[in-house]
Amino acid sequence: MKKVLSLDLKYSGIQMLYYGSFCALMGYASVYLLDKGFSNSMIGISLALVSVIAVFAQPSVASFADKNQHIELRKIIAVILAITVVLSASMFLFGKGSILLLIAFIGVSTFMQTITPLLNSMAFVFEKHGIEINFGLGRGLGSAAYALVSMGLGYLVEDVGASILPLVYLIMNILLIIITYTFVIPQDENKKESKEEKEEKEEQLSFINFAKRYKKFMIFIFGLVLVYFTHTIINNFFIQVITPIGGTESDM
């Protein structure tokens, strides 16, 4: 496998922008929705709805990408991100407690969660050309970006207000569209598909058949579901945990 530094840098940038935007959106979801007049119960229902929709949307979009390989993965991601940009901008049009504002927020959150597996897959699309992308580096920098954005937003929200949040992920998603669209194989690289890649295309398993074939992996996935129960409680309602003991957005 060959290494291409420019692709590694672009992929790291993609992960950093995505998780920076994801932090502003989901990490500060409760902060934003509380500021817009929604109750804790409505916040819980909305975030649950996002996750439920994503459970079906993620494999559906991934399956569409697999079955329509004449459409480049970066273009599918760019279209979905463009929708999030439009929805993010629309959030400034609605007042506090507006159901349309809540729908727009749910839409942005759902689309952002839907593209997670597609962004991960981008690290491996060039393997058929003999190019290896450093996924570990990109994903690690994505987590670092989440941490830095989280810290910076805490002070920004405390000083300016939570209404600034949609602008943050709107700008980040525009930048993400640009860098995603430049994530293409260099013209001078080998473009021949490997024998393994051609054989892989011959068989596309449905979800049910996949689950039957890889039973131990499905047990592992169930374990991850249990891990995310506790993760979600802390991540989605962190501001409600620290506010009663005198904490603020910057502390969060």
Tab-separated table of N, CA and C in Angstrom, residues 83-215:
chain	number	residue	atom	x	y	z
A	83	ILE	N	-27.755	19.888	2.645
A	83	ILE	CA	-29.079	19.918	3.280
A	83	ILE	C	-28.963	20.421	4.715
A	84	THR	N	-27.913	19.968	5.436
A	84	THR	CA	-27.734	20.428	6.815
A	84	THR	C	-27.453	21.929	6.869
A	85	VAL	N	-26.739	22.437	5.871
A	85	VAL	CA	-26.448	23.878	5.824
A	85	VAL	C	-27.742	24.673	5.670
A	86	VAL	N	-28.613	24.231	4.773
A	86	VAL	CA	-29.897	24.909	4.549
A	86	VAL	C	-30.756	24.856	5.813
A	87	LEU	N	-30.832	23.688	6.440
A	87	LEU	CA	-31.624	23.548	7.659
A	87	LEU	C	-31.049	24.382	8.804
A	88	SER	N	-29.709	24.431	8.893
A	88	SER	CA	-29.059	25.236	9.936
A	88	SER	C	-29.397	26.713	9.765
A	89	ALA	N	-29.369	27.181	8.521
A	89	ALA	CA	-29.700	28.586	8.247
A	89	ALA	C	-31.162	28.878	8.584
A	90	SER	N	-32.040	27.897	8.338
A	90	SER	CA	-33.469	28.100	8.604
A	90	SER	C	-33.760	28.234	10.085
A	91	MET	N	-32.883	27.733	10.937
A	91	MET	CA	-33.100	27.791	12.376
A	91	MET	C	-33.104	29.222	12.907
A	92	PHE	N	-32.500	30.151	12.142
A	92	PHE	CA	-32.493	31.552	12.556
A	92	PHE	C	-33.827	32.240	12.241
A	93	LEU	N	-34.691	31.577	11.488
A	93	LEU	CA	-35.952	32.186	11.070
A	93	LEU	C	-37.079	31.958	12.071
A	94	PHE	N	-36.889	31.015	12.991
A	94	PHE	CA	-37.970	30.619	13.891
A	94	PHE	C	-37.716	31.111	15.315
A	95	GLY	N	-38.797	31.457	16.001
A	95	GLY	CA	-38.692	31.969	17.357
A	95	GLY	C	-38.616	30.870	18.405
A	96	LYS	N	-38.504	31.290	19.661
A	96	LYS	CA	-38.405	30.341	20.769
A	96	LYS	C	-39.662	29.472	20.849
A	97	GLY	N	-39.436	28.190	21.102
A	97	GLY	CA	-40.533	27.256	21.267
A	97	GLY	C	-41.220	26.844	19.981
A	98	SER	N	-40.708	27.273	18.831
A	98	SER	CA	-41.333	26.954	17.550
A	98	SER	C	-41.125	25.484	17.194
A	99	ILE	N	-42.191	24.817	16.790
A	99	ILE	CA	-42.092	23.423	16.384
A	99	ILE	C	-41.259	23.295	15.111
A	100	LEU	N	-41.284	24.328	14.254
A	100	LEU	CA	-40.477	24.300	13.035
A	100	LEU	C	-38.989	24.355	13.365
A	101	LEU	N	-38.649	25.110	14.403
A	101	LEU	CA	-37.258	25.150	14.855
A	101	LEU	C	-36.819	23.777	15.321
A	102	LEU	N	-37.676	23.110	16.072
A	102	LEU	CA	-37.359	21.771	16.577
A	102	LEU	C	-37.205	20.779	15.433
A	103	ILE	N	-38.081	20.878	14.438
A	103	ILE	CA	-37.996	19.986	13.273
A	103	ILE	C	-36.695	20.204	12.510
A	104	ALA	N	-36.318	21.483	12.349
A	104	ALA	CA	-35.062	21.796	11.656
A	104	ALA	C	-33.873	21.230	12.423
A	105	PHE	N	-33.892	21.367	13.749
A	105	PHE	CA	-32.809	20.830	14.580
A	105	PHE	C	-32.726	19.310	14.459
A	106	ILE	N	-33.885	18.648	14.524
A	106	ILE	CA	-33.910	17.186	14.385
A	106	ILE	C	-33.377	16.783	13.014
A	107	GLY	N	-33.730	17.550	11.978
A	107	GLY	CA	-33.248	17.251	10.633
A	107	GLY	C	-31.742	17.353	10.520
A	108	VAL	N	-31.178	18.453	11.031
A	108	VAL	CA	-29.721	18.629	10.985
A	108	VAL	C	-29.021	17.499	11.743
A	109	SER	N	-29.510	17.203	12.944
A	109	SER	CA	-28.895	16.168	13.778
A	109	SER	C	-28.960	14.796	13.124
A	110	THR	N	-30.106	14.489	12.513
A	110	THR	CA	-30.269	13.186	11.863
A	110	THR	C	-29.327	13.034	10.679
A	111	PHE	N	-29.253	14.059	9.836
A	111	PHE	CA	-28.370	13.986	8.671
A	111	PHE	C	-26.906	13.892	9.086
A	112	MET	N	-26.532	14.604	10.158
A	112	MET	CA	-25.144	14.552	10.611
A	112	MET	C	-24.789	13.158	11.121
A	113	GLN	N	-25.734	12.515	11.831
A	113	GLN	CA	-25.468	11.158	12.297
A	113	GLN	C	-25.490	10.154	11.147
A	114	THR	N	-26.279	10.444	10.124
A	114	THR	CA	-26.392	9.526	8.994
A	114	THR	C	-25.088	9.391	8.218
A	115	ILE	N	-24.317	10.484	8.121
A	115	ILE	CA	-23.100	10.432	7.303
A	115	ILE	C	-21.882	9.895	8.043
A	116	THR	N	-22.030	9.585	9.340
A	116	THR	CA	-20.875	9.068	10.095
A	116	THR	C	-20.232	7.855	9.430
A	117	PRO	N	-20.998	6.798	9.081
A	117	PRO	CA	-20.352	5.640	8.441
A	117	PRO	C	-19.782	5.959	7.063
A	118	LEU	N	-20.389	6.930	6.352
A	118	LEU	CA	-19.880	7.295	5.032
A	118	LEU	C	-18.521	7.973	5.151
A	119	LEU	N	-18.383	8.854	6.146
A	119	LEU	CA	-17.093	9.522	6.360
A	119	LEU	C	-16.021	8.521	6.765
A	120	ASN	N	-16.400	7.531	7.581
A	120	ASN	CA	-15.445	6.485	7.952
A	120	ASN	C	-15.038	5.672	6.728
A	121	SER	N	-15.999	5.402	5.847
A	121	SER	CA	-15.721	4.610	4.648
A	121	SER	C	-14.772	5.323	3.690
A	122	MET	N	-14.777	6.667	3.739
A	122	MET	CA	-13.907	7.419	2.839
A	122	MET	C	-12.442	7.084	3.034
A	123	ALA	N	-12.098	6.614	4.222
A	123	ALA	CA	-10.704	6.273	4.499
A	123	ALA	C	-10.257	5.033	3.736
A	124	PHE	N	-11.215	4.269	3.229
A	124	PHE	CA	-10.877	2.983	2.627
A	124	PHE	C	-11.211	2.890	1.136
A	125	VAL	N	-11.787	3.952	0.571
A	125	VAL	CA	-12.198	3.873	-0.840
A	125	VAL	C	-11.021	3.815	-1.801
A	126	PHE	N	-9.843	4.248	-1.353
A	126	PHE	CA	-8.698	4.272	-2.258
A	126	PHE	C	-7.824	3.026	-2.148
A	127	GLU	N	-8.215	2.097	-1.269
A	127	GLU	CA	-7.419	0.876	-1.139
A	127	GLU	C	-7.374	0.087	-2.442
A	128	LYS	N	-8.454	0.178	-3.226
A	128	LYS	CA	-8.483	-0.544	-4.495
A	128	LYS	C	-7.480	0.033	-5.490
A	129	HIS	N	-6.980	1.248	-5.195
A	129	HIS	CA	-5.955	1.864	-6.038
A	129	HIS	C	-4.558	1.718	-5.421
A	130	GLY	N	-4.484	0.932	-4.341
A	130	GLY	CA	-3.198	0.721	-3.694
A	130	GLY	C	-2.767	1.859	-2.788
A	131	ILE	N	-3.717	2.698	-2.341
A	131	ILE	CA	-3.408	3.838	-1.479
A	131	ILE	C	-4.029	3.619	-0.106
A	132	GLU	N	-3.226	3.775	0.925
A	132	GLU	CA	-3.702	3.597	2.296
A	132	GLU	C	-3.860	4.956	2.976
A	133	ILE	N	-5.054	5.223	3.530
A	133	ILE	CA	-5.315	6.434	4.286
A	133	ILE	C	-5.178	6.113	5.768
A	134	ASN	N	-4.541	6.992	6.515
A	134	ASN	CA	-4.326	6.769	7.944
A	134	ASN	C	-5.608	7.112	8.709
A	135	PHE	N	-6.493	6.120	8.836
A	135	PHE	CA	-7.773	6.338	9.506
A	135	PHE	C	-7.570	6.662	10.984
A	136	GLY	N	-6.654	5.954	11.633
A	136	GLY	CA	-6.416	6.172	13.067
A	136	GLY	C	-6.007	7.596	13.382
A	137	LEU	N	-5.135	8.153	12.540
A	137	LEU	CA	-4.695	9.537	12.746
A	137	LEU	C	-5.874	10.498	12.560
A	138	GLY	N	-6.623	10.306	11.489
A	138	GLY	CA	-7.749	11.183	11.214
A	138	GLY	C	-8.796	11.139	12.314
A	139	ARG	N	-9.146	9.921	12.753
A	139	ARG	CA	-10.170	9.776	13.796
A	139	ARG	C	-9.671	10.328	15.129
A	140	GLY	N	-8.393	10.146	15.413
A	140	GLY	CA	-7.824	10.692	16.650
A	140	GLY	C	-7.847	12.209	16.662
A	141	LEU	N	-7.497	12.818	15.522
A	141	LEU	CA	-7.543	14.274	15.424
A	141	LEU	C	-8.981	14.780	15.474
A	142	GLY	N	-9.913	13.949	15.011
A	142	GLY	CA	-11.324	14.304	15.120
A	142	GLY	C	-11.745	14.427	16.578
A	143	SER	N	-11.296	13.490	17.406
A	143	SER	CA	-11.596	13.554	18.837
A	143	SER	C	-10.928	14.762	19.488
A	144	ALA	N	-9.704	15.058	19.060
A	144	ALA	CA	-9.008	16.231	19.588
A	144	ALA	C	-9.747	17.519	19.220
A	145	ALA	N	-10.258	17.565	17.982
A	145	ALA	CA	-11.023	18.731	17.539
A	145	ALA	C	-12.301	18.878	18.358
A	146	TYR	N	-12.963	17.759	18.647
A	146	TYR	CA	-14.167	17.787	19.481
A	146	TYR	C	-13.843	18.412	20.838
A	147	ALA	N	-12.725	18.001	21.428
A	147	ALA	CA	-12.343	18.521	22.745
A	147	ALA	C	-12.070	20.024	22.694
A	148	LEU	N	-11.319	20.465	21.692
A	148	LEU	CA	-10.964	21.884	21.580
A	148	LEU	C	-12.203	22.746	21.288
A	149	VAL	N	-13.049	22.273	20.367
A	149	VAL	CA	-14.264	23.023	20.041
A	149	VAL	C	-15.189	23.086	21.252
A	150	SER	N	-15.294	21.975	21.987
A	150	SER	CA	-16.138	21.947	23.175
A	150	SER	C	-15.697	22.988	24.188
A	151	MET	N	-14.402	23.071	24.415
A	151	MET	CA	-13.874	24.033	25.379
A	151	MET	C	-14.109	25.469	24.905
A	152	GLY	N	-13.815	25.727	23.623
A	152	GLY	CA	-13.987	27.068	23.085
A	152	GLY	C	-15.442	27.507	23.069
A	153	LEU	N	-16.338	26.594	22.692
A	153	LEU	CA	-17.752	26.933	22.638
A	153	LEU	C	-18.326	27.223	24.020
A	154	GLY	N	-17.789	26.548	25.031
A	154	GLY	CA	-18.279	26.801	26.385
A	154	GLY	C	-18.169	28.270	26.760
A	155	TYR	N	-17.015	28.839	26.489
A	155	TYR	CA	-16.809	30.267	26.788
A	155	TYR	C	-17.601	31.146	25.834
A	156	LEU	N	-17.670	30.744	24.557
A	156	LEU	CA	-18.388	31.551	23.568
A	156	LEU	C	-19.876	31.615	23.885
A	157	VAL	N	-20.462	30.478	24.222
A	157	VAL	CA	-21.892	30.431	24.537
A	157	VAL	C	-22.190	31.217	25.806
A	158	GLU	N	-21.300	31.121	26.782
A	158	GLU	CA	-21.515	31.847	28.038
A	158	GLU	C	-21.464	33.362	27.815
A	159	ASP	N	-20.608	33.799	26.891
A	159	ASP	CA	-20.457	35.237	26.630
A	159	ASP	C	-21.481	35.770	25.632
A	160	VAL	N	-21.738	35.010	24.560
A	160	VAL	CA	-22.575	35.496	23.455
A	160	VAL	C	-24.002	34.961	23.531
A	161	GLY	N	-24.157	33.718	23.969
A	161	GLY	CA	-25.467	33.090	24.013
A	161	GLY	C	-25.542	31.879	23.115
A	162	ALA	N	-26.491	30.991	23.399
A	162	ALA	CA	-26.608	29.731	22.662
A	162	ALA	C	-27.093	29.911	21.236
A	163	SER	N	-27.656	31.074	20.927
A	163	SER	CA	-28.168	31.302	19.567
A	163	SER	C	-27.069	31.286	18.519
A	164	ILE	N	-25.808	31.392	18.957
A	164	ILE	CA	-24.677	31.392	18.026
A	164	ILE	C	-24.388	29.988	17.500
A	165	LEU	N	-24.876	28.956	18.150
A	165	LEU	CA	-24.504	27.575	17.824
A	165	LEU	C	-24.836	27.157	16.395
A	166	PRO	N	-26.054	27.421	15.868
A	166	PRO	CA	-26.316	27.025	14.477
A	166	PRO	C	-25.353	27.643	13.475
A	167	LEU	N	-24.889	28.856	13.756
A	167	LEU	CA	-23.923	29.496	12.865
A	167	LEU	C	-22.606	28.742	12.865
A	168	VAL	N	-22.229	28.205	14.023
A	168	VAL	CA	-20.967	27.466	14.144
A	168	VAL	C	-20.996	26.221	13.281
A	169	TYR	N	-22.052	25.394	13.417
A	169	TYR	CA	-22.050	24.181	12.587
A	169	TYR	C	-22.437	24.457	11.154
A	170	LEU	N	-23.058	25.571	10.877
A	170	LEU	CA	-23.296	25.956	9.481
A	170	LEU	C	-21.974	26.238	8.775
A	171	ILE	N	-21.127	27.049	9.411
A	171	ILE	CA	-19.826	27.395	8.822
A	171	ILE	C	-18.938	26.162	8.696
A	172	MET	N	-18.897	25.343	9.749
A	172	MET	CA	-18.059	24.143	9.715
A	172	MET	C	-18.509	23.171	8.631
A	173	ASN	N	-19.804	23.059	8.422
A	173	ASN	CA	-20.306	22.133	7.404
A	173	ASN	C	-20.033	22.642	5.989
A	174	ILE	N	-20.037	23.953	5.803
A	174	ILE	CA	-19.654	24.510	4.500
A	174	ILE	C	-18.187	24.178	4.212
A	175	LEU	N	-17.333	24.363	5.210
A	175	LEU	CA	-15.913	24.022	5.047
A	175	LEU	C	-15.744	22.521	4.818
A	176	LEU	N	-16.582	21.732	5.478
A	176	LEU	CA	-16.518	20.276	5.323
A	176	LEU	C	-16.908	19.859	3.909
A	177	ILE	N	-17.895	20.520	3.333
A	177	ILE	CA	-18.281	20.243	1.944
A	177	ILE	C	-17.107	20.505	1.006
A	178	ILE	N	-16.439	21.633	1.223
A	178	ILE	CA	-15.323	22.015	0.346
A	178	ILE	C	-14.187	20.999	0.406
A	179	ILE	N	-13.769	20.641	1.630
A	179	ILE	CA	-12.630	19.727	1.751
A	179	ILE	C	-13.016	18.307	1.329
A	180	THR	N	-14.268	17.912	1.559
A	180	THR	CA	-14.730	16.588	1.124
A	180	THR	C	-14.712	16.488	-0.393
A	181	TYR	N	-15.093	17.563	-1.047
A	181	TYR	CA	-15.153	17.556	-2.504
A	181	TYR	C	-13.762	17.520	-3.137
A	182	THR	N	-12.729	17.904	-2.383
A	182	THR	CA	-11.358	17.846	-2.910
A	182	THR	C	-10.680	16.510	-2.596
A	183	PHE	N	-11.407	15.614	-1.907
A	183	PHE	CA	-10.832	14.327	-1.511
A	183	PHE	C	-10.939	13.356	-2.679
A	184	VAL	N	-10.052	13.532	-3.644
A	184	VAL	CA	-10.035	12.704	-4.847
A	184	VAL	C	-8.645	12.108	-5.042
A	185	ILE	N	-8.596	10.995	-5.760
A	185	ILE	CA	-7.325	10.334	-6.011
A	185	ILE	C	-6.479	11.176	-6.969
A	186	PRO	N	-5.177	11.342	-6.686
A	186	PRO	CA	-4.308	12.089	-7.602
A	186	PRO	C	-4.311	11.467	-8.995
A	187	GLN	N	-4.204	12.308	-10.016
A	187	GLN	CA	-4.309	11.854	-11.403
A	187	GLN	C	-3.219	10.855	-11.792
A	188	ASP	N	-2.055	10.962	-11.132
A	188	ASP	CA	-0.934	10.111	-11.530
A	188	ASP	C	-0.913	8.768	-10.803
A	189	GLU	N	-1.947	8.493	-9.979
A	189	GLU	CA	-1.957	7.233	-9.230
A	189	GLU	C	-2.650	6.138	-10.034
A	190	ASN	N	-2.343	4.893	-9.690
A	190	ASN	CA	-2.936	3.741	-10.351
A	190	ASN	C	-4.433	3.672	-10.082
A	191	LYS	N	-5.237	3.500	-11.143
A	191	LYS	CA	-6.685	3.481	-10.983
A	191	LYS	C	-7.293	2.107	-11.278
A	192	LYS	N	-6.458	1.089	-11.382
A	192	LYS	CA	-6.955	-0.246	-11.664
A	192	LYS	C	-7.479	-0.893	-10.381
A	193	GLU	N	-8.606	-1.517	-10.474
A	193	GLU	CA	-9.174	-2.205	-9.331
A	193	GLU	C	-8.455	-3.535	-9.131
A	194	SER	N	-8.286	-3.881	-7.887
A	194	SER	CA	-7.657	-5.157	-7.577
A	194	SER	C	-8.631	-6.308	-7.806
A	195	LYS	N	-8.113	-7.512	-7.892
A	195	LYS	CA	-8.956	-8.688	-8.067
A	195	LYS	C	-9.889	-8.855	-6.879
A	196	GLU	N	-9.372	-8.572	-5.661
A	196	GLU	CA	-10.180	-8.698	-4.451
A	196	GLU	C	-11.347	-7.723	-4.491
A	197	GLU	N	-11.102	-6.518	-4.991
A	197	GLU	CA	-12.166	-5.510	-5.055
A	197	GLU	C	-13.272	-5.961	-6.007
A	198	LYS	N	-12.895	-6.540	-7.135
A	198	LYS	CA	-13.900	-6.996	-8.094
A	198	LYS	C	-14.723	-8.140	-7.519
A	199	GLU	N	-14.056	-9.047	-6.800
A	199	GLU	CA	-14.757	-10.162	-6.205
A	199	GLU	C	-15.702	-9.684	-5.111
A	200	GLU	N	-15.278	-8.637	-4.387
A	200	GLU	CA	-16.091	-8.101	-3.299
A	200	GLU	C	-17.398	-7.532	-3.828
A	201	LYS	N	-17.379	-6.990	-5.042
A	201	LYS	CA	-18.575	-6.382	-5.621
A	201	LYS	C	-19.613	-7.409	-6.041
A	202	GLU	N	-19.163	-8.653	-6.190
A	202	GLU	CA	-20.070	-9.661	-6.696
A	202	GLU	C	-21.178	-10.015	-5.701
A	203	GLU	N	-20.894	-9.829	-4.398
A	203	GLU	CA	-21.863	-10.229	-3.390
A	203	GLU	C	-22.162	-9.079	-2.449
A	204	GLN	N	-23.426	-8.685	-2.379
A	204	GLN	CA	-23.884	-7.661	-1.453
A	204	GLN	C	-24.907	-8.299	-0.522
A	205	LEU	N	-24.570	-8.405	0.767
A	205	LEU	CA	-25.452	-9.057	1.724
A	205	LEU	C	-26.496	-8.089	2.257
A	206	SER	N	-27.727	-8.590	2.448
A	206	SER	CA	-28.740	-7.805	3.143
A	206	SER	C	-28.390	-7.794	4.629
A	207	PHE	N	-29.044	-6.897	5.386
A	207	PHE	CA	-28.747	-6.814	6.813
A	207	PHE	C	-29.063	-8.128	7.519
A	208	ILE	N	-30.192	-8.748	7.160
A	208	ILE	CA	-30.587	-10.009	7.807
A	208	ILE	C	-29.570	-11.106	7.514
A	209	ASN	N	-29.141	-11.216	6.258
A	209	ASN	CA	-28.146	-12.231	5.900
A	209	ASN	C	-26.797	-11.957	6.550
A	210	PHE	N	-26.462	-10.668	6.646
A	210	PHE	CA	-25.213	-10.296	7.312
A	210	PHE	C	-25.249	-10.721	8.781
A	211	ALA	N	-26.380	-10.455	9.454
A	211	ALA	CA	-26.521	-10.806	10.863
A	211	ALA	C	-26.450	-12.318	11.070
A	212	LYS	N	-27.024	-13.080	10.132
A	212	LYS	CA	-26.985	-14.539	10.238
A	212	LYS	C	-25.568	-15.078	10.048
A	213	ARG	N	-24.831	-14.454	9.140
A	213	ARG	CA	-23.485	-14.940	8.838
A	213	ARG	C	-22.488	-14.579	9.939
A	214	TYR	N	-22.656	-13.384	10.526
A	214	TYR	CA	-21.678	-12.901	11.505
A	214	TYR	C	-22.339	-12.720	12.869
A	215	LYS	N	-22.730	-13.848	13.464
A	215	LYS	CA	-23.466	-13.825	14.732
A	215	LYS	C	-22.640	-13.233	15.873
